[in-house]
CSV table of C-alpha atoms in Angstrom, one decimal:
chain,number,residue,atom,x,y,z
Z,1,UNK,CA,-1.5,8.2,-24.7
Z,2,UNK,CA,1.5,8.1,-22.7
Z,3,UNK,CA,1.8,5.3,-20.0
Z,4,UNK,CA,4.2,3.7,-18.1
Z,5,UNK,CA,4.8,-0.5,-18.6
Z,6,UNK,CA,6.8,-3.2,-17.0
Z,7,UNK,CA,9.1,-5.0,-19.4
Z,8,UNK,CA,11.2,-7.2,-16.5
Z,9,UNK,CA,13.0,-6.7,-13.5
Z,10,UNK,CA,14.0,-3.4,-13.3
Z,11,UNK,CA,12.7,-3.0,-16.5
Z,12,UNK,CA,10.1,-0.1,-16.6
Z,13,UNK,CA,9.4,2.4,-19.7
Z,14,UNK,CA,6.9,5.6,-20.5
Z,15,UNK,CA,5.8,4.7,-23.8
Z,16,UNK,CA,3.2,5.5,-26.4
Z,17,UNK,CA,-0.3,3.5,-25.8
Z,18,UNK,CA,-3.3,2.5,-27.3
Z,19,UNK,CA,-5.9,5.2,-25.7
Z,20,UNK,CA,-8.9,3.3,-23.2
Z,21,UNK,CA,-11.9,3.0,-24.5
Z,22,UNK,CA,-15.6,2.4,-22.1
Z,23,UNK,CA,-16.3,-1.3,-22.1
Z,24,UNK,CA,-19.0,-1.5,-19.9
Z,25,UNK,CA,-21.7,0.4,-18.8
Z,26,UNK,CA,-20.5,0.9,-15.5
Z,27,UNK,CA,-17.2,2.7,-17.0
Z,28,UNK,CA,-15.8,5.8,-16.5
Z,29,UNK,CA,-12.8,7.1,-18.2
Z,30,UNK,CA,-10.1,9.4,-16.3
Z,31,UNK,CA,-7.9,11.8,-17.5
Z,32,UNK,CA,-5.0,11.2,-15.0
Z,33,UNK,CA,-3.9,14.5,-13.2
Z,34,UNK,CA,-1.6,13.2,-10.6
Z,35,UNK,CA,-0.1,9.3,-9.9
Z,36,UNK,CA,2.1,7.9,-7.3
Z,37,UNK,CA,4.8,5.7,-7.1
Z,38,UNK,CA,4.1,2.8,-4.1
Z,39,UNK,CA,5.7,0.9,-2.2
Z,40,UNK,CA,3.8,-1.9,-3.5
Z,41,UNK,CA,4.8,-0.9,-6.7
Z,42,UNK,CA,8.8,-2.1,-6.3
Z,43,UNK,CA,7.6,-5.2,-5.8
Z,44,UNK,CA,6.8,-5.5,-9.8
Z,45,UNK,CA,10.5,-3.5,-10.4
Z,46,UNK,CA,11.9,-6.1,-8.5
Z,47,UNK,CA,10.3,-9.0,-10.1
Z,48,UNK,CA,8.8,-11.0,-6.7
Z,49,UNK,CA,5.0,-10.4,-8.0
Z,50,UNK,CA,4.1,-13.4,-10.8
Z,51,UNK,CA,1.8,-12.7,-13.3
Z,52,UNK,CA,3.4,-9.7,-15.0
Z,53,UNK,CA,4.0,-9.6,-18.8
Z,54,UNK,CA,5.8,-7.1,-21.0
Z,55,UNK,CA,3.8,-4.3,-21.6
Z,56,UNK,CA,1.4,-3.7,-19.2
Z,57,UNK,CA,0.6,-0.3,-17.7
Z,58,UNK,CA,1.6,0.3,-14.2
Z,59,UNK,CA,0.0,1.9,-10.8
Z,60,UNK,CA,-2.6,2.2,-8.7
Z,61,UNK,CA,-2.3,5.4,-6.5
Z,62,UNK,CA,-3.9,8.0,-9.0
Z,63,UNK,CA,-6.8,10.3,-9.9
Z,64,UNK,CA,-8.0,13.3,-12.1
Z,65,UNK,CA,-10.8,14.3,-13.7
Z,66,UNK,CA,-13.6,12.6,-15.5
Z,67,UNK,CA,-13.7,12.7,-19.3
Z,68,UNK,CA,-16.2,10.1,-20.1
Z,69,UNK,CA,-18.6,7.6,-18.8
Z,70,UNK,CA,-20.8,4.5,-19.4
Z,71,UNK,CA,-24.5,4.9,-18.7
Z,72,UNK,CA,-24.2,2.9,-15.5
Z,73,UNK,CA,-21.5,5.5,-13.9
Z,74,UNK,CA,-22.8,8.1,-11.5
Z,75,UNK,CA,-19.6,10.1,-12.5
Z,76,UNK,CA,-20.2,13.0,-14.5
Z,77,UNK,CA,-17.7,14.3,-17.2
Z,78,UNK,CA,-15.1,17.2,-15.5
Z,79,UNK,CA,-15.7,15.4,-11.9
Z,80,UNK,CA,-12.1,15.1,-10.3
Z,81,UNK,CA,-12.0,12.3,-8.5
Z,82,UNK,CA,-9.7,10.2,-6.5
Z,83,UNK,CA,-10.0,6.4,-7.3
Z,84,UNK,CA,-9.2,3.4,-4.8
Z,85,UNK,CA,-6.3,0.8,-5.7
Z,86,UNK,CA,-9.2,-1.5,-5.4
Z,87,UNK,CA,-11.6,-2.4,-7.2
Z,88,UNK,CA,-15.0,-3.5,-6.2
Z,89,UNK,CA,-18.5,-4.5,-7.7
Z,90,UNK,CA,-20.3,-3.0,-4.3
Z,91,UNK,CA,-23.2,-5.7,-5.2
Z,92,UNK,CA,-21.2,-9.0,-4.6
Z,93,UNK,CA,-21.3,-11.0,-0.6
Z,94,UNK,CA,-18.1,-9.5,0.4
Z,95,UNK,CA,-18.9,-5.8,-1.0
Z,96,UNK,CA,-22.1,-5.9,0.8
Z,97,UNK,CA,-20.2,-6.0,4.1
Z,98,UNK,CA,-17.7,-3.4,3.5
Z,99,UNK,CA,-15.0,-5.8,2.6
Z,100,UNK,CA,-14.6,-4.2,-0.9
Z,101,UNK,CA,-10.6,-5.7,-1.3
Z,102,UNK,CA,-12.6,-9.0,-1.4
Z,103,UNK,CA,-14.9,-8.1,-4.1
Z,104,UNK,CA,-15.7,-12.0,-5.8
Z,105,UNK,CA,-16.7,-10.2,-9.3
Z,106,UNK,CA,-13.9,-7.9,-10.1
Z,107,UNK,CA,-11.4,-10.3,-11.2
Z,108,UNK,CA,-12.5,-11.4,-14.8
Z,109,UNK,CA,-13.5,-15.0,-14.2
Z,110,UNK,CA,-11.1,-16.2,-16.6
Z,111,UNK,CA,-7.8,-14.8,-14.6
Z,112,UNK,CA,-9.1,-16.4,-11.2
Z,113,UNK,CA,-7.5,-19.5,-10.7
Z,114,UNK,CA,-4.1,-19.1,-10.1
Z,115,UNK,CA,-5.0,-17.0,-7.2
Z,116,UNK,CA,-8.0,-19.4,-5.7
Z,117,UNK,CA,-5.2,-22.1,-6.3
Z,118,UNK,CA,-2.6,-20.2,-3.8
Z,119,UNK,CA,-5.3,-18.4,-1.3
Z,120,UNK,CA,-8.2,-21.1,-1.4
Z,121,UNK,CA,-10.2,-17.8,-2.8
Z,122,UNK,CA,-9.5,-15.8,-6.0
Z,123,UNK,CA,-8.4,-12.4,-5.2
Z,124,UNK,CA,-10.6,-9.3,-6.1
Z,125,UNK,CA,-9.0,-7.2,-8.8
Z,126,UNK,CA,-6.6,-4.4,-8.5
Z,127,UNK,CA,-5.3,-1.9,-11.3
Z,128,UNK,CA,-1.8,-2.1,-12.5
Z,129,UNK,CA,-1.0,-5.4,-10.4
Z,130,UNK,CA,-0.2,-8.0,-12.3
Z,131,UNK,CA,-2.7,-11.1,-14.2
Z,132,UNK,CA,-3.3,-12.4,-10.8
Z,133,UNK,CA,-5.6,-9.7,-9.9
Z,134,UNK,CA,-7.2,-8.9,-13.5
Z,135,UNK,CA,-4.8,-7.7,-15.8
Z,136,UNK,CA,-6.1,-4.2,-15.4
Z,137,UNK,CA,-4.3,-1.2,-16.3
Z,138,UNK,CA,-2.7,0.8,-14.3
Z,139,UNK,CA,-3.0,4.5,-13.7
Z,140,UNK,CA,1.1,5.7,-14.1
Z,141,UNK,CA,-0.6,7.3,-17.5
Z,142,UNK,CA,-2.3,9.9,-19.0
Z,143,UNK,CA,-5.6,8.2,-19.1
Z,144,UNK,CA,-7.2,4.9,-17.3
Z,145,UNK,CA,-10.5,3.4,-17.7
Z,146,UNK,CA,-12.1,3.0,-14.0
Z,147,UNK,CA,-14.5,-0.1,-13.5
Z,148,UNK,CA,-17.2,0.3,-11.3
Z,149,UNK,CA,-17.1,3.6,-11.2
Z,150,UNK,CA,-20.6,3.7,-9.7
Z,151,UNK,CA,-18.8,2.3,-6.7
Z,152,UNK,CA,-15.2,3.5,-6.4
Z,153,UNK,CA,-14.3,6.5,-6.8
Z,154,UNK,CA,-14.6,9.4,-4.7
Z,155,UNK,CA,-15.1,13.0,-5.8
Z,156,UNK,CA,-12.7,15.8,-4.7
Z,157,UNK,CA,-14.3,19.0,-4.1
Z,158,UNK,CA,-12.7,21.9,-6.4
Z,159,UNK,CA,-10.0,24.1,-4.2
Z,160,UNK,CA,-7.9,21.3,-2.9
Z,161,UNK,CA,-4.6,20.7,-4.3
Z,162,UNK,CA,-3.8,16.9,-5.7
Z,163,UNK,CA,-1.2,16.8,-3.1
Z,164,UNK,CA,-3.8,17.1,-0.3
Z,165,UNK,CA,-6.1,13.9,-1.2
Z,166,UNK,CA,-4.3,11.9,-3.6
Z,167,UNK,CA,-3.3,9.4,-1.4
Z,168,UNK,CA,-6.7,8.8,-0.7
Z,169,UNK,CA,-6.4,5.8,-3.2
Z,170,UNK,CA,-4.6,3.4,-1.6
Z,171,UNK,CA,-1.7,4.8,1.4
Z,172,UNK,CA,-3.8,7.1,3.3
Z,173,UNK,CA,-6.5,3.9,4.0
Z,174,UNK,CA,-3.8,1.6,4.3
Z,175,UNK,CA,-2.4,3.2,7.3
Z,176,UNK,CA,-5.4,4.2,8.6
Z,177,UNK,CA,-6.9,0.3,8.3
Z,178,UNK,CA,-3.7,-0.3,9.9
Z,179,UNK,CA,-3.9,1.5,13.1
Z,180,UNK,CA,-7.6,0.2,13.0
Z,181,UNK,CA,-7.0,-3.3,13.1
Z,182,UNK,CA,-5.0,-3.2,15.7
Z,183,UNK,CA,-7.7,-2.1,17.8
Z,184,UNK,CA,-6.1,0.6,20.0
Z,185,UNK,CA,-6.9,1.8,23.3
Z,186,UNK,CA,-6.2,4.5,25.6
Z,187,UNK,CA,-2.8,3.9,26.7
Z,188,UNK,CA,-1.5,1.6,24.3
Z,189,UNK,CA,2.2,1.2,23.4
Z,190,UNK,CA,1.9,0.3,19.4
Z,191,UNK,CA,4.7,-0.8,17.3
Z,192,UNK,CA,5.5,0.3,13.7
Z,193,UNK,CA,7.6,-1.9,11.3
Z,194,UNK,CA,8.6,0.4,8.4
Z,195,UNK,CA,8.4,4.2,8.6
Z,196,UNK,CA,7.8,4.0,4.2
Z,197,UNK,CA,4.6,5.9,3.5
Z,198,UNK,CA,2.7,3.3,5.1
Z,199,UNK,CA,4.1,2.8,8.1
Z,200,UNK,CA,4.1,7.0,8.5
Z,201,UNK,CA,0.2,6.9,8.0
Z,202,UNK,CA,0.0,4.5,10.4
Z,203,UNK,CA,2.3,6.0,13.2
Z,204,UNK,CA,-0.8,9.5,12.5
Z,205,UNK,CA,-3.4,7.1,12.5
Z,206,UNK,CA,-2.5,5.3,15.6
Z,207,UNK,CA,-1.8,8.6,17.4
Z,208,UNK,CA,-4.9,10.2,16.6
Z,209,UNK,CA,-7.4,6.5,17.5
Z,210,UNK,CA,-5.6,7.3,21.1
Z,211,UNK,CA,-2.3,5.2,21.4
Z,212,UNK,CA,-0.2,6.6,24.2
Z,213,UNK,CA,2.8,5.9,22.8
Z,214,UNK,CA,4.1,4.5,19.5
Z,215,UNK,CA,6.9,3.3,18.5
Z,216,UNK,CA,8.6,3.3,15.2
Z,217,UNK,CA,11.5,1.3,13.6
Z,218,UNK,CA,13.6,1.8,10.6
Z,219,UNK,CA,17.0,2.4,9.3
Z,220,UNK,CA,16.8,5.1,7.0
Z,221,UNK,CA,17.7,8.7,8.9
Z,222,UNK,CA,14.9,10.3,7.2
Z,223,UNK,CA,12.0,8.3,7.9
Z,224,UNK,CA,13.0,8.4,11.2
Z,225,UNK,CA,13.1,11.7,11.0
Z,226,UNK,CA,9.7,11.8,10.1
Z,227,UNK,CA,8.7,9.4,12.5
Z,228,UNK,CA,9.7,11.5,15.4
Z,229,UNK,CA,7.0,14.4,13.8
Z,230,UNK,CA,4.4,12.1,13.8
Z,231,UNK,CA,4.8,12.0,17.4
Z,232,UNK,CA,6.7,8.4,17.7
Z,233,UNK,CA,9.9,7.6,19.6
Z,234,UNK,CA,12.2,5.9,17.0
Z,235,UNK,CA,14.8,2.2,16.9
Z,236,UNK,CA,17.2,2.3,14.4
Z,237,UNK,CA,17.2,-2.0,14.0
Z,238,UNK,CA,21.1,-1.1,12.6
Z,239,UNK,CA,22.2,0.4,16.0
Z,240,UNK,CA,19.6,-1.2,18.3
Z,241,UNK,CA,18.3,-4.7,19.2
Z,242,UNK,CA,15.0,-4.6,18.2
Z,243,UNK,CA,13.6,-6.9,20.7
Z,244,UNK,CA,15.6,-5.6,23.8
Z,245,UNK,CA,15.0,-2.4,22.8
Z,246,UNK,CA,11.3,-2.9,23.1
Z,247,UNK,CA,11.5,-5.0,26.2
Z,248,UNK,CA,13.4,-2.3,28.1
Z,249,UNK,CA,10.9,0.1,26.8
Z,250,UNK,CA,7.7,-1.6,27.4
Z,251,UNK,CA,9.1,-3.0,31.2
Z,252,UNK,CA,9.3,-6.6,29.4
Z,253,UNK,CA,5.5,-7.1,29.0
Z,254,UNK,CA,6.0,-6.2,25.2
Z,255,UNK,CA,4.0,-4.1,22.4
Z,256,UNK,CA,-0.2,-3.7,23.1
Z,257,UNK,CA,-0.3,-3.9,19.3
Z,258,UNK,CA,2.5,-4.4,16.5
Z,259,UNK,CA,1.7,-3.3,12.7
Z,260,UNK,CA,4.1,-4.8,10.2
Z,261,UNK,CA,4.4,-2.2,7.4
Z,262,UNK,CA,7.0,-4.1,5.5
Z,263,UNK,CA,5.4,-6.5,4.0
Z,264,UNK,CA,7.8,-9.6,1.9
Z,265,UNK,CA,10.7,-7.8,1.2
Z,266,UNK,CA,12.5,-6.7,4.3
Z,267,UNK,CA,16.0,-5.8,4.1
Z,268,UNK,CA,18.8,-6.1,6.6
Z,269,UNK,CA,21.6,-8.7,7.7
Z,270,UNK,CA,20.0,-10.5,10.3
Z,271,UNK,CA,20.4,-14.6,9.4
Z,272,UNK,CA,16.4,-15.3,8.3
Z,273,UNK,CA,16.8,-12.3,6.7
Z,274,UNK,CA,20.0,-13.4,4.5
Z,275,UNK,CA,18.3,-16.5,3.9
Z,276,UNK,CA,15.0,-15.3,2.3
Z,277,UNK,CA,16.4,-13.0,0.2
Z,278,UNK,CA,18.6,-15.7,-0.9
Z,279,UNK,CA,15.7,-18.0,-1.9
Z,280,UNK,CA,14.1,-15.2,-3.8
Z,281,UNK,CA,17.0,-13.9,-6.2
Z,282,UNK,CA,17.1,-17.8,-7.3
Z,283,UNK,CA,13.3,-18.1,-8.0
Z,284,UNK,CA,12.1,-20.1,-5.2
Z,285,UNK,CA,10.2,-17.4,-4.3
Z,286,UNK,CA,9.8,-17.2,-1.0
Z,287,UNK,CA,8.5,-14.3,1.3
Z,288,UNK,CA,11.4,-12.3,3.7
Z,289,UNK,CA,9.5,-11.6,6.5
Z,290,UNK,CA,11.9,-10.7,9.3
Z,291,UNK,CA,9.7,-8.2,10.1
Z,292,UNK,CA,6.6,-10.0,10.6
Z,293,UNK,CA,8.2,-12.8,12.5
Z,294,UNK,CA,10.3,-10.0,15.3
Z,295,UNK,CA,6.9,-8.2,15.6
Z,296,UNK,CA,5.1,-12.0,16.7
Z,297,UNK,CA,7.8,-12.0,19.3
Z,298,UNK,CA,7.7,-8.3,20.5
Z,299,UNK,CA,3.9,-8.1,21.2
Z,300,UNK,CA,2.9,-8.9,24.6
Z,301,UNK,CA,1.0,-12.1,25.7
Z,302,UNK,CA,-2.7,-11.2,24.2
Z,303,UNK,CA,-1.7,-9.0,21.7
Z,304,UNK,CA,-2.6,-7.6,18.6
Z,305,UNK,CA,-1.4,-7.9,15.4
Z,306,UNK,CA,-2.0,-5.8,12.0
Z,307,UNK,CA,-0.3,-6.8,9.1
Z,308,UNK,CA,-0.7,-4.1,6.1
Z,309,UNK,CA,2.3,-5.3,4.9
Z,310,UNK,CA,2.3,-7.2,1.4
Z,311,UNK,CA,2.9,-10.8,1.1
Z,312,UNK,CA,2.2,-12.9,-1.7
Z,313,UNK,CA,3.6,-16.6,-1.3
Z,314,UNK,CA,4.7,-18.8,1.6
Z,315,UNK,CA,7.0,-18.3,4.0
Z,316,UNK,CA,9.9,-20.1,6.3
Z,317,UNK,CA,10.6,-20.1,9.7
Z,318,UNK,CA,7.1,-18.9,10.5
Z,319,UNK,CA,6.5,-18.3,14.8
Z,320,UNK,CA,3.2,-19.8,14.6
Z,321,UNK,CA,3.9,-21.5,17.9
Z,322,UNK,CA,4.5,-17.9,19.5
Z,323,UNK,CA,1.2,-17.1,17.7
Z,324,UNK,CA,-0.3,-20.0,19.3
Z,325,UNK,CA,1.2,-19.8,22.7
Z,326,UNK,CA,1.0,-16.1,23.7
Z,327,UNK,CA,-2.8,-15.9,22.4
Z,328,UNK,CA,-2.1,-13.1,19.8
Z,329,UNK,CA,-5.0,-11.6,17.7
Z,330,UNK,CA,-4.0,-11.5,13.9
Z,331,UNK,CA,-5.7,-9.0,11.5
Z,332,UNK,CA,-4.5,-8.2,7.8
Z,333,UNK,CA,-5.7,-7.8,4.7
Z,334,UNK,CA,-6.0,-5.5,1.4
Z,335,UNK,CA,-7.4,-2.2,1.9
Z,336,UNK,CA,-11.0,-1.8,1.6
Z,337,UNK,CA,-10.2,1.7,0.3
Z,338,UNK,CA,-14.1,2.5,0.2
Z,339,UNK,CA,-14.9,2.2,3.5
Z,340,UNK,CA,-12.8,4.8,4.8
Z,341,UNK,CA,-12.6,7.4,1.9
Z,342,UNK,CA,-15.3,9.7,2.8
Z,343,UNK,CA,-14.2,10.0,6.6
Z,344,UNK,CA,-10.4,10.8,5.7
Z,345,UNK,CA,-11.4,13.5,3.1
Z,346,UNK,CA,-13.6,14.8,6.0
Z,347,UNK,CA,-10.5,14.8,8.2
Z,348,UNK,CA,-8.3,16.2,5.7
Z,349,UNK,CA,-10.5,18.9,5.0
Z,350,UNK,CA,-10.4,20.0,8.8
Z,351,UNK,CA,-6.8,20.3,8.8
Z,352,UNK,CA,-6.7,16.8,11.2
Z,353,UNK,CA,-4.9,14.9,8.6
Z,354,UNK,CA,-1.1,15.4,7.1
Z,355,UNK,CA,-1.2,14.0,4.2
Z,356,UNK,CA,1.2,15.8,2.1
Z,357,UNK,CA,4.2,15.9,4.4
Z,358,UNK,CA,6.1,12.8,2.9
Z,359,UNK,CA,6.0,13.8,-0.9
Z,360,UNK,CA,10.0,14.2,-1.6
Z,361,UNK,CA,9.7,14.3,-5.6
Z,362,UNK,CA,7.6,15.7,-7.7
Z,363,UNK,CA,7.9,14.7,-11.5
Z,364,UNK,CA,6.6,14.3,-14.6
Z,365,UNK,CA,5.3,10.9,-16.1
Z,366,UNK,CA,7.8,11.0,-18.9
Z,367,UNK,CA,10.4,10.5,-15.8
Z,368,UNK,CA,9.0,7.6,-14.2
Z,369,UNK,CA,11.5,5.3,-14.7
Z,370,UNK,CA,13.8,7.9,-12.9
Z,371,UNK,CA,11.4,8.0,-9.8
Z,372,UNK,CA,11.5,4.0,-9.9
Z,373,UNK,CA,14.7,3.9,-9.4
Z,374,UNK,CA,15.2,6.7,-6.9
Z,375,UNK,CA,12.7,5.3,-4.9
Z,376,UNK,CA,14.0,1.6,-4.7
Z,377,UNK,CA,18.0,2.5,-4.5
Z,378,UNK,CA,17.7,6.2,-2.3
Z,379,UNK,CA,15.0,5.5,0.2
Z,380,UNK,CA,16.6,7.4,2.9
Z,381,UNK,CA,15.7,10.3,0.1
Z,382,UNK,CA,13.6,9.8,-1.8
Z,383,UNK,CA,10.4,8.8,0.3
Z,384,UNK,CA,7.4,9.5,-2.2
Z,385,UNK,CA,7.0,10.0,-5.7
Z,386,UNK,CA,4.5,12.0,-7.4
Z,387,UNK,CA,4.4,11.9,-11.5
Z,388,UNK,CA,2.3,14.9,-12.9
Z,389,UNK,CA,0.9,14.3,-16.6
């Protein structure tokens, strides 16, 4: 098969691949029909995620249709299906409470200790990112083998596009858990950090749990752009104090709720800024979280704080007194894709969700590479990347 692997920073090829093969008996295998490019995913172009090694098959936003299965699955061959970036045993403590990113059985025992060595747990396992979290590959290929599929995957009913539900497996949850941690209420003023795909999902999300007002920042003309449809008034952090421009907005009490949608690689000039992204080109490794740290200082005294943002190591300069001091409530987390599947395809279906608004490109696998590096040097344009097989 054809499938796309990481060779290095900025390093990523469409090659030829051995084809997957059912394992367990709780397999399914997946012809892939339509795969996404993520956000998450530049952080493996860019070389900040450890565990990577030459060769290994890339992404985690995908689905298609079933072409084989284990005598565990409850798939059935020519099922399309949309599977979640997670992966989860649905048997294990943490699955039994609907925390299925924090599945204890998914990451092969043997690949478990660098992460309960940097987290105090081992993380649960993921497809297409990195050792840490399995060594599973990815779906940016024509076929994938799906673990658990008894418990993942969701099928799509025939007569929908791809378009319409294939963000179901990772960014459509992610924003959605987003806006949900932050625990809105009726006349909330929320906060976005990054209007990328998560951040947009987020901005829908928090409009349609009841926020009265959100706010969105950025720099790219775009995404603000596409902001201001979702119904949020925008800051352009290049033109505009942040901070005073949310003061003067909120009448200096400061966001209800803030979601940081960045994650460890924020960009920009500002001093901490400059600094982290220093300390990462020379190894050291540590997070740039400008945005996290602005949005501890913007929320008001009791507020809440949603972090779907990726991080992965430590970072400087951390506000913890602010944290401390102004009583904040902290959520964050890895998506638990499963618990909110069914209820999004129900929403999409009756026309309440967006979801295919933000696709910019549309290509084929054999021109992923291309779509990586649109989507990491042209952000402004290119705002999501579909590959079709």
């Amino acid at each position: 098969m054809r499938a796309l692997t990481w060779h290095g920073k900025y390093d990523v090829r469409v090659e030829t691949m051995p084809d997957p093969q059912i394992v367990n008996p709780r397999d399914a295998i997946i012809q892939v029909t339509s795969t996404a490019i993520c956000g998450s995913d530049l952080h493996l172009f860019d070389g900040v995620i450890p565990g990577m090694q030459a060769g290994d098959i890339l992404g985690h936003e995908f689905m298609g249709r079933v072409v084989d299965v284990g005598p565990g699955s409850t798939l059935k061959v020519g099922q399309r299906v949309v599977v979640p970036f997670t992966i989860s045993c649905g048997a294990c403590f943490f699955c039994q409470r609907a925390q299925f990113s924090a599945c204890d059985n998914s990451n092969p025992a043997d690949k478990q200790d660098p992460t309960e060595a940097m987290f105090g747990h081992a993380a649960a396992g993921l497809f297409g990112y990195s050792h840490l979290t399995g060594g599973y590959p990815g779906g940016q290929a024509e076929y994938v083998r799906v673990p658990f599929s008894d418990v993942g995957p969701i099928v799509i009913p025939e007569g929908m596009d791809d378009d319409e539900v294939l963000f179901l497996s990772d960014i459509l949850p992610t924003g959605w858990m987003a806006a949900d941690n932050a625990d809105i209420e009726p006349d909330d003023t929320v906060v976005v950090w990054g209007c990328g795909p998560v951040g947009l999902f987020a901005i829908q999300a928090a409009r349609l749990m009841g926020a009265a007002r959100v706010i969105a920042i950025d720099h790219y003309p775009n995404r603000l752009v596409l902001a201001r449809r979702m119904g949020a008034e925008v800051i352009d952090f290049k033109q505009t104090s942040v901070l005073e421009a949310i003061m003067e907005m909120t009448g200096g009490i400061g966001a209800d709720a803030v979601i940081d949608a960045v994650g460890m690689e924020a960009h920009g000039f500002a001093l901490d800024t400059v600094m982290d992204n220093i300390k990462q080109a020379v190894g050291i490794g540590v997070d740039s979280g400008h945005a996290l740290r602005e949005a501890l200082m913007a929320v008001r005294k009791g507020g809440r704080v949603s972090i779907p943002g990726v991080y992965g190591g430590f970072m400087d300069k951390f506000p913890l007194g602010a944290l401390m001091q102004k009583g904040l409530q902290l959520r964050t987390g890895q998506t638990h894709v499963q618990a909110y599947t069914h209820d999004l395809l129900r929403r999409i279906q009756e026309g309440e969700l967006d979801t295919t608004f933000m696709i910019s490109h549309r290509l084929p696998l054999e021109d992923a590479a291309k779509g990586y590096d649109g989507f990491r040097w042209n952000q402004n344009d290119w705002t999501k990347v579909v590959l079709k097989t």
